Amino acid sequence: MLPSLTSNTNALIDLDHFKKKCERKLQQLFELAHFINNLRN
């Protein structure tokens, strides 16, 4: 049975939202790593 188009679209939107959230977390990690690096130097 094929999933309906709307549930497919919702899944894609959820995936995109999840990706954005992960990218933000990664960005924060990079900034934190930079900060720690600067403290050590």
XYZ file of C-alpha atoms in Angstrom:
41
model
C 0.000 0.000 0.000
C 1.361 3.388 -1.034
C 1.515 6.110 1.590
C -0.537 9.170 0.767
C 1.153 12.220 -0.681
C 0.451 14.315 2.404
C 2.103 11.892 4.810
C 5.051 11.713 2.429
C 5.323 15.487 2.387
C 5.063 15.623 6.172
C 7.876 13.095 6.479
C 10.040 15.224 4.188
C 9.291 18.348 6.207
C 10.137 16.490 9.425
C 13.395 15.311 7.882
C 14.279 18.834 6.795
C 13.474 20.167 10.260
C 15.607 17.449 11.840
C 18.481 18.261 9.485
C 18.317 21.953 10.377
C 18.322 21.093 14.075
C 21.380 18.873 13.629
C 23.193 21.541 11.634
C 22.570 24.070 14.396
C 23.901 21.635 17.007
C 26.995 20.994 14.874
C 27.513 24.726 14.491
C 27.384 25.144 18.272
C 29.879 22.308 18.714
C 32.282 23.906 16.241
C 32.023 27.240 18.016
C 32.639 25.555 21.362
C 35.678 23.731 19.974
C 37.018 27.033 18.623
C 36.477 28.663 21.987
C 38.294 25.874 23.860
C 41.133 25.996 21.332
C 41.528 29.724 21.872
C 41.572 29.254 25.638
C 44.428 26.768 25.383
C 46.571 28.977 23.158
